[in-house]
PDB file of C-alpha atoms in Angstrom:
ATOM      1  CA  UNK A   1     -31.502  -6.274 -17.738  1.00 44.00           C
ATOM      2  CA  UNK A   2     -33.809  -3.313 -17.166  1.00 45.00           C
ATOM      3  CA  UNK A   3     -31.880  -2.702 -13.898  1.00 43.00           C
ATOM      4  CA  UNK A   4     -28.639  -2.339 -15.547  1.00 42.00           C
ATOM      5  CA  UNK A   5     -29.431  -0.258 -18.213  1.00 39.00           C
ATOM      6  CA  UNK A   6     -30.937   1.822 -15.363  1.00 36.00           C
ATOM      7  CA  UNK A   7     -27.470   2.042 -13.365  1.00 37.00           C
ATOM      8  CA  UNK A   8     -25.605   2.702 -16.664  1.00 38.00           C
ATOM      9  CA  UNK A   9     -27.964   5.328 -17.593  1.00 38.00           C
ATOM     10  CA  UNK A  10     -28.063   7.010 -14.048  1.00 43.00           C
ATOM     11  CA  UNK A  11     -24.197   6.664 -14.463  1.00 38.00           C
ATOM     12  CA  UNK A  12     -24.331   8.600 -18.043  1.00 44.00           C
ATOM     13  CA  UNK A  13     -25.927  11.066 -16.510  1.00 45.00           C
ATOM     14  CA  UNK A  14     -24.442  11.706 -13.053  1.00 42.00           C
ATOM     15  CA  UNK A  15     -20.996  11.568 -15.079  1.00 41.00           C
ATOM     16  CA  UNK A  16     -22.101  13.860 -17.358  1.00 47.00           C
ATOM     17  CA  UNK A  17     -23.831  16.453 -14.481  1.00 47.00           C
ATOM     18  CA  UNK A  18     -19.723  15.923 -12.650  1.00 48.00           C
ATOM     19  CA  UNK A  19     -17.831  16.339 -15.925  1.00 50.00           C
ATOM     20  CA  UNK A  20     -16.445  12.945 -15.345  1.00 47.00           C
ATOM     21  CA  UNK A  21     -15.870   9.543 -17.823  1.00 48.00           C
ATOM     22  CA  UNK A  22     -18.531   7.087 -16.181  1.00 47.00           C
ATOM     23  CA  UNK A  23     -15.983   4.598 -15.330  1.00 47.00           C
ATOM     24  CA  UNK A  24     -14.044   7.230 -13.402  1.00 50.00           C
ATOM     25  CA  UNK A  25     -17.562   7.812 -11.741  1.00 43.00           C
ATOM     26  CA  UNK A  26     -17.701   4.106 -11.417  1.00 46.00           C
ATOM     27  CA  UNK A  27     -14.800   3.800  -9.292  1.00 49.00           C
ATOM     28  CA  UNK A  28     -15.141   6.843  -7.410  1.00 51.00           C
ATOM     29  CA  UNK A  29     -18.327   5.437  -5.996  1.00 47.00           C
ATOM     30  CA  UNK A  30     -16.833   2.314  -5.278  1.00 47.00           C
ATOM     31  CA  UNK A  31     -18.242   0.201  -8.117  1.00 45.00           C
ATOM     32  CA  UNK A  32     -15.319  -2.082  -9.994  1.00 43.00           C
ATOM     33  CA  UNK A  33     -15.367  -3.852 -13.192  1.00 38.00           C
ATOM     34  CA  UNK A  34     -16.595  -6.504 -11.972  1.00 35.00           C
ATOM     35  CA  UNK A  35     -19.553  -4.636 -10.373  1.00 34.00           C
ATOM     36  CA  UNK A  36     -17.972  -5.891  -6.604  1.00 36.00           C
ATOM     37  CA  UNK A  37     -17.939  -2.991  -4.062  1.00 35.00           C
ATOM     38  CA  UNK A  38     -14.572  -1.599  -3.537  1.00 37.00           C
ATOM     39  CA  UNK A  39     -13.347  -1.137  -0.463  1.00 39.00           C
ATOM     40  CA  UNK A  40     -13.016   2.014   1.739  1.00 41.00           C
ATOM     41  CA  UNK A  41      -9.726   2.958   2.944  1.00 45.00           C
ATOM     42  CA  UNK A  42      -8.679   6.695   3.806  1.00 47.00           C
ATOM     43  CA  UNK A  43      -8.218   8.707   6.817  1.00 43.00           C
ATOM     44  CA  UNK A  44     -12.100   9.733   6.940  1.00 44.00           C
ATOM     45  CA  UNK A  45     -12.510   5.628   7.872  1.00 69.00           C
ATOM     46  CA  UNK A  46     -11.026   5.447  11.196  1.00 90.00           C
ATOM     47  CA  UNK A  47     -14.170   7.305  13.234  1.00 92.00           C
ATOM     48  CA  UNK A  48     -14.277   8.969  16.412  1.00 94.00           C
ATOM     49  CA  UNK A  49     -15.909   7.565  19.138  1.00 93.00           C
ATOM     50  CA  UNK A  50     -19.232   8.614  20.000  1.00 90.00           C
ATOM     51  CA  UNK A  51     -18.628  11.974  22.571  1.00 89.00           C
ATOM     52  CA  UNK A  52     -18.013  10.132  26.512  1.00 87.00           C
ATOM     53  CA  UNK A  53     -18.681   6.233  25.132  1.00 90.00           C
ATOM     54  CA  UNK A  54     -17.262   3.642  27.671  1.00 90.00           C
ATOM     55  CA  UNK A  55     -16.831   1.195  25.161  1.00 91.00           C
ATOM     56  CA  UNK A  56     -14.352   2.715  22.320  1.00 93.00           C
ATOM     57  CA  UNK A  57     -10.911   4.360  21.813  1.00 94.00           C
ATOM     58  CA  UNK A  58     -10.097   6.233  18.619  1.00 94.00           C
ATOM     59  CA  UNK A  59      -7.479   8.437  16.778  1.00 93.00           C
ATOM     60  CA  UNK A  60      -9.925  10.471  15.659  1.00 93.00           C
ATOM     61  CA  UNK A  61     -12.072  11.240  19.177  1.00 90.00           C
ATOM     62  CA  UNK A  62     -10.946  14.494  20.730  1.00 89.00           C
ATOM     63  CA  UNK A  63     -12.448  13.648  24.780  1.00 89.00           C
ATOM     64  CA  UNK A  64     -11.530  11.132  27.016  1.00 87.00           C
ATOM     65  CA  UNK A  65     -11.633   8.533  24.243  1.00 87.00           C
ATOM     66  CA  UNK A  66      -8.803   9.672  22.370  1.00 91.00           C
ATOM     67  CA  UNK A  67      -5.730   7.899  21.299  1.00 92.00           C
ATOM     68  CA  UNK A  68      -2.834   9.676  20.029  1.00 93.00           C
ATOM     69  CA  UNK A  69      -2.012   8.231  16.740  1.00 94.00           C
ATOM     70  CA  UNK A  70       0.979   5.047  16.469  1.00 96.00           C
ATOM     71  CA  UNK A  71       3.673   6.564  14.868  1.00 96.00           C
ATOM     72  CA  UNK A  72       6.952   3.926  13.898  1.00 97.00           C
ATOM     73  CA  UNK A  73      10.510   4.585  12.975  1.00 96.00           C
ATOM     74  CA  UNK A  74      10.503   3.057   9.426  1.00 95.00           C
ATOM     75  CA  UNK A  75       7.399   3.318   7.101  1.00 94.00           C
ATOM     76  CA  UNK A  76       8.763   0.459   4.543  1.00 95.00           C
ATOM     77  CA  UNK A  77       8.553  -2.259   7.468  1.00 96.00           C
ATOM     78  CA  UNK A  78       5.587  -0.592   9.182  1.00 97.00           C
ATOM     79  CA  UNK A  79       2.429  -2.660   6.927  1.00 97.00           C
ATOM     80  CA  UNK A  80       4.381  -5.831   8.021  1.00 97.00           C
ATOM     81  CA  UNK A  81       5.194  -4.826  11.119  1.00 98.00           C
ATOM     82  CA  UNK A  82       1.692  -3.895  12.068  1.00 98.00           C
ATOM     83  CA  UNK A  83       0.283  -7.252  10.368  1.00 98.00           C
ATOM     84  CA  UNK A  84       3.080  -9.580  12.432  1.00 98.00           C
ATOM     85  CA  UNK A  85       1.757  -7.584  15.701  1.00 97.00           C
ATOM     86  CA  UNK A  86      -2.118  -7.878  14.636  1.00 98.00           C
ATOM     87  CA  UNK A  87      -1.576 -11.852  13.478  1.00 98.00           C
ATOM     88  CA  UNK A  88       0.190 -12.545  16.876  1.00 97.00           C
ATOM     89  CA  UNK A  89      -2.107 -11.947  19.174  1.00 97.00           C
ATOM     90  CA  UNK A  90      -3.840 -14.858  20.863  1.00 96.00           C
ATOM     91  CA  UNK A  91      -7.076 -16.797  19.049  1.00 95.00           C
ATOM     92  CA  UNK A  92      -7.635 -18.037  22.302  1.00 93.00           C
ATOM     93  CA  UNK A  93      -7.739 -14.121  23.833  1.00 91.00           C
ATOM     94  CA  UNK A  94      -5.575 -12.575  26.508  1.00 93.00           C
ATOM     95  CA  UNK A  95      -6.024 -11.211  29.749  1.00 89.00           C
ATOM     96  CA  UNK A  96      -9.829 -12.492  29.835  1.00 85.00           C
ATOM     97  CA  UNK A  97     -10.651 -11.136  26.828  1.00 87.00           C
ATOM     98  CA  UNK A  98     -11.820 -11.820  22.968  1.00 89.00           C
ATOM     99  CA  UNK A  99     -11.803 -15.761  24.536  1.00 86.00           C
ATOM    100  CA  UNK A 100     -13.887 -16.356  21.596  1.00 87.00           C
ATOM    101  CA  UNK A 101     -10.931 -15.991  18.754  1.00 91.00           C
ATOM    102  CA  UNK A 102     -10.889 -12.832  16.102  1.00 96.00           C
ATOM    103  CA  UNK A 103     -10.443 -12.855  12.228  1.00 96.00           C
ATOM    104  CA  UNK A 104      -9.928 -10.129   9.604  1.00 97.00           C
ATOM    105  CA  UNK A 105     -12.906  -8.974   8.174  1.00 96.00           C
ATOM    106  CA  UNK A 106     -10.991  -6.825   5.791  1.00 96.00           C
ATOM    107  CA  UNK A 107      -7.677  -6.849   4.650  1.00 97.00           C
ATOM    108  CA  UNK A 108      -6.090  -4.123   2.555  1.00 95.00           C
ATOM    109  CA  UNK A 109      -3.078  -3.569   4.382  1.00 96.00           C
ATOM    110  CA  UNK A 110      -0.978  -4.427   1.773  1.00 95.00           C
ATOM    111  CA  UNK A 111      -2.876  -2.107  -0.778  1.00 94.00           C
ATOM    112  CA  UNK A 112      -4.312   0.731   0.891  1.00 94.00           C
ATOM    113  CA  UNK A 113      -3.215   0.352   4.749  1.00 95.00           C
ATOM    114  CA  UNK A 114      -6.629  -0.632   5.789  1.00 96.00           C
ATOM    115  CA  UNK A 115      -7.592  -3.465   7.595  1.00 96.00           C
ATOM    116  CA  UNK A 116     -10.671  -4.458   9.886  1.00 97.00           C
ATOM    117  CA  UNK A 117     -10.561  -7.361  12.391  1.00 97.00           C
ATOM    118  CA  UNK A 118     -13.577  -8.518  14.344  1.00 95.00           C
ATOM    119  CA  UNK A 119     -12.957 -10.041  17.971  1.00 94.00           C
ATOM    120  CA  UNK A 120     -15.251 -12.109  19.863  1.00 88.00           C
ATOM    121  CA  UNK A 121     -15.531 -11.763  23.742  1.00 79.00           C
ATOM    122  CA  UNK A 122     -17.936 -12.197  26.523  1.00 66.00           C
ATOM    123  CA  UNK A 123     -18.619 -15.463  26.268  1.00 61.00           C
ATOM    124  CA  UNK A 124     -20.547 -17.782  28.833  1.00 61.00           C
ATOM    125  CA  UNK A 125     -22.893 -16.551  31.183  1.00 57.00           C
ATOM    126  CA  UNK A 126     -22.343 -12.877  30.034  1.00 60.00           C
ATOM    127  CA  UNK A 127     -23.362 -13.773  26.657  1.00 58.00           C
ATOM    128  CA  UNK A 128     -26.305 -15.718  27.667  1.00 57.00           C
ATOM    129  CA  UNK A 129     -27.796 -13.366  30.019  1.00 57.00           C
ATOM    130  CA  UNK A 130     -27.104 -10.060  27.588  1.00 61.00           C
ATOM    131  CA  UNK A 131     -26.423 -10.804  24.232  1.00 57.00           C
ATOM    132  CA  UNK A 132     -28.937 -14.271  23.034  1.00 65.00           C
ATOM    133  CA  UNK A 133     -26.404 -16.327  23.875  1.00 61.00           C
ATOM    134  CA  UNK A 134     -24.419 -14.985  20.964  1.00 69.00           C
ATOM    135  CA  UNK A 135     -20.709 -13.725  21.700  1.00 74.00           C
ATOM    136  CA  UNK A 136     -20.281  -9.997  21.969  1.00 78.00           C
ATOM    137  CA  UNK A 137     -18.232  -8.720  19.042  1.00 87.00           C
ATOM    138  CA  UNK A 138     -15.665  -5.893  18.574  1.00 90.00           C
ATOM    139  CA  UNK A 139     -14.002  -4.177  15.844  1.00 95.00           C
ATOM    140  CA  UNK A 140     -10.700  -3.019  15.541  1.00 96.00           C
ATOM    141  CA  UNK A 141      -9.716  -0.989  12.777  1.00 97.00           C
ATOM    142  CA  UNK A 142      -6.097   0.456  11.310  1.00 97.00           C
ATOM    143  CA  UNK A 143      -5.601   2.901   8.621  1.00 96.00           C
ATOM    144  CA  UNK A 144      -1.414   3.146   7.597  1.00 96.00           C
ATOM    145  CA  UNK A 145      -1.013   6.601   6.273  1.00 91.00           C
ATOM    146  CA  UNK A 146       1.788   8.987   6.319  1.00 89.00           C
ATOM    147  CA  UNK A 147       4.032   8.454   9.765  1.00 91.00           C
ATOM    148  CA  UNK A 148       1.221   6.972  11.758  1.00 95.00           C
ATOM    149  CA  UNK A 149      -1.568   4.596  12.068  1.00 96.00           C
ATOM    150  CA  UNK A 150      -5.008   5.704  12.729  1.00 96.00           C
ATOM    151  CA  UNK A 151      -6.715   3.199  15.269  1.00 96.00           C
ATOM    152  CA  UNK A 152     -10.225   2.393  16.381  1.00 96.00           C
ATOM    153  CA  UNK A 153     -11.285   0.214  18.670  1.00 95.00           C
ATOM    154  CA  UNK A 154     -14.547  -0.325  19.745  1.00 94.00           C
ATOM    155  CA  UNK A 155     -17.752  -2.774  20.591  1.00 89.00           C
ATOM    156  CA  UNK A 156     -20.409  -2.857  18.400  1.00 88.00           C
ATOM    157  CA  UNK A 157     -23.035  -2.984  21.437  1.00 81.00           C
ATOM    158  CA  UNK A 158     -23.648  -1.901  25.166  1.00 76.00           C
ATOM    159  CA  UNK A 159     -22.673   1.349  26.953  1.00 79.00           C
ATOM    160  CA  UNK A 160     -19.752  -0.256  28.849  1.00 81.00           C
ATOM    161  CA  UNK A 161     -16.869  -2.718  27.135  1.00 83.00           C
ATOM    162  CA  UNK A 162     -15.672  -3.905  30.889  1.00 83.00           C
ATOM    163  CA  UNK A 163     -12.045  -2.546  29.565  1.00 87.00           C
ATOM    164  CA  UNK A 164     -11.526  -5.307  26.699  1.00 90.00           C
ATOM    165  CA  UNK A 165     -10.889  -2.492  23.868  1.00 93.00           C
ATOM    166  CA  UNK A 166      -8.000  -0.979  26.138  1.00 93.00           C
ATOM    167  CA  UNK A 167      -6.611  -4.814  26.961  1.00 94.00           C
ATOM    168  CA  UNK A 168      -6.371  -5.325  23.353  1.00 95.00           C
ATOM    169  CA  UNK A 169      -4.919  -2.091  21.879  1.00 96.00           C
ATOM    170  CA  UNK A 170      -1.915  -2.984  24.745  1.00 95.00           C
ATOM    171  CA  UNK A 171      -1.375  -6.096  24.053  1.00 96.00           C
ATOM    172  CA  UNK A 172      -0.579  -4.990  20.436  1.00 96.00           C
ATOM    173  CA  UNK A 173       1.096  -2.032  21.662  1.00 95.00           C
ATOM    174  CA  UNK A 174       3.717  -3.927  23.712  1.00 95.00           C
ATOM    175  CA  UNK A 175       4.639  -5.783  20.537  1.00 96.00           C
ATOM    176  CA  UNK A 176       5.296  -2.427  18.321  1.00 97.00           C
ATOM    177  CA  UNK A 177       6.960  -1.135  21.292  1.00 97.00           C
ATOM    178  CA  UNK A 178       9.665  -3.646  21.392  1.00 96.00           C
ATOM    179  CA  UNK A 179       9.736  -2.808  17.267  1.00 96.00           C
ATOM    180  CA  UNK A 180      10.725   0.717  18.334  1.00 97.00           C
ATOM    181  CA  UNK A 181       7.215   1.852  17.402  1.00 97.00           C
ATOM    182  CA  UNK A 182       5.576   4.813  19.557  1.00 97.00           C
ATOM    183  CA  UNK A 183       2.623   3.408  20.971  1.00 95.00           C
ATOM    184  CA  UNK A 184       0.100   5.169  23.741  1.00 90.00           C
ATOM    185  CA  UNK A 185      -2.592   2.763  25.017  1.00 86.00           C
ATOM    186  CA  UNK A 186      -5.622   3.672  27.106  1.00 87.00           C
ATOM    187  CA  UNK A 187      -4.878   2.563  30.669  1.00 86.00           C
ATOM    188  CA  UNK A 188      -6.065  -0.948  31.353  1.00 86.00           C
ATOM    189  CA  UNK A 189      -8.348  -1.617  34.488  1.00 78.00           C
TER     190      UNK A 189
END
């Protein structure tokens, strides 16, 4: 209990030094009613990659791992649109890559736009020698905001992805392509 009344006080009085109601405070730092985290979702999300990384592509990066943002031609279908592409691809991987199946870890895309998906890859030898036997893992994320997606995708370890971020983000481009979306993809190697 003395750790609640703690947060509730700090609260009262970091509402109080903002000129704000505490559950408006509450919320704004991400805490709901029922105390869960809230999740994250604006354009600030989707990060650049780090300056000349071999192993990312981003919206947001301004060198040679920038993407230009997906733009498509209606934004009422473009949530489901973007979730049909994203569910479709492969559990099994594509193009000798993410053989190890992917999953969302976050799904707002039908609230806020945001969603987070985690793919599994280098498997086998690669993953014995370099990672503890443990499959590498990527991240893929989408932000849906005004007449474009933000996208950023990227492995969590290693200086080099072997080209698996740019084999993903075009197999999902060719999909929104054929849904009349405008979709630039790093080249694939």
């Amino acid at each position: 209990m003395q750790t609640r009344s703690f947060v509730v006080l700090s609260l009262s009085t970091a509402a109080a030094a903002l000129q704000l109601s505490r559950r408006d405070l509450a919320q704004a730092i991400g805490i709901g009613a029922a105390g869960a985290l809230a999740p994250v979702a604006n354009a600030a999300d989707i990060k650049a990659c780090s300056r000349g990384a071999n192993n990312c592509w981003s919206t947001a990066s301004t060198d040679k791992t920038s993407l230009k943002p997906w733009t498509f031609p209606n934004k009422k279908t473009a949530v489901n649109e973007l979730r049909a592409a994203l569910e479709a691809y492969p559990q099994q991987g594509q193009n000798k890559v993410d053989e190890g199946g992917w999953s969302f870890a976050v799904d707002e895309l039908d609230k806020s736009g945001y969603a987070r998906l985690e793919y599994k890859s280098g498997l086998g030898n690669m993953a014995k020698y370099f990672n503890g036997n443990q499959p590498f893992v990527d991240d893929l994320e989408v932000l849906v905001g005004g007449d474009s997606v933000s996208v950023r995708s990227s492995s969590r370890i290693g200086d080099s992805d072997l080209g698996v971020n740019a084999k993903r983000l075009a197999y999902l481009a060719k999909d929104l392509k054929a849904k009349g979306w405008d979709v630039v993809t790093p080249p694939v190697k």
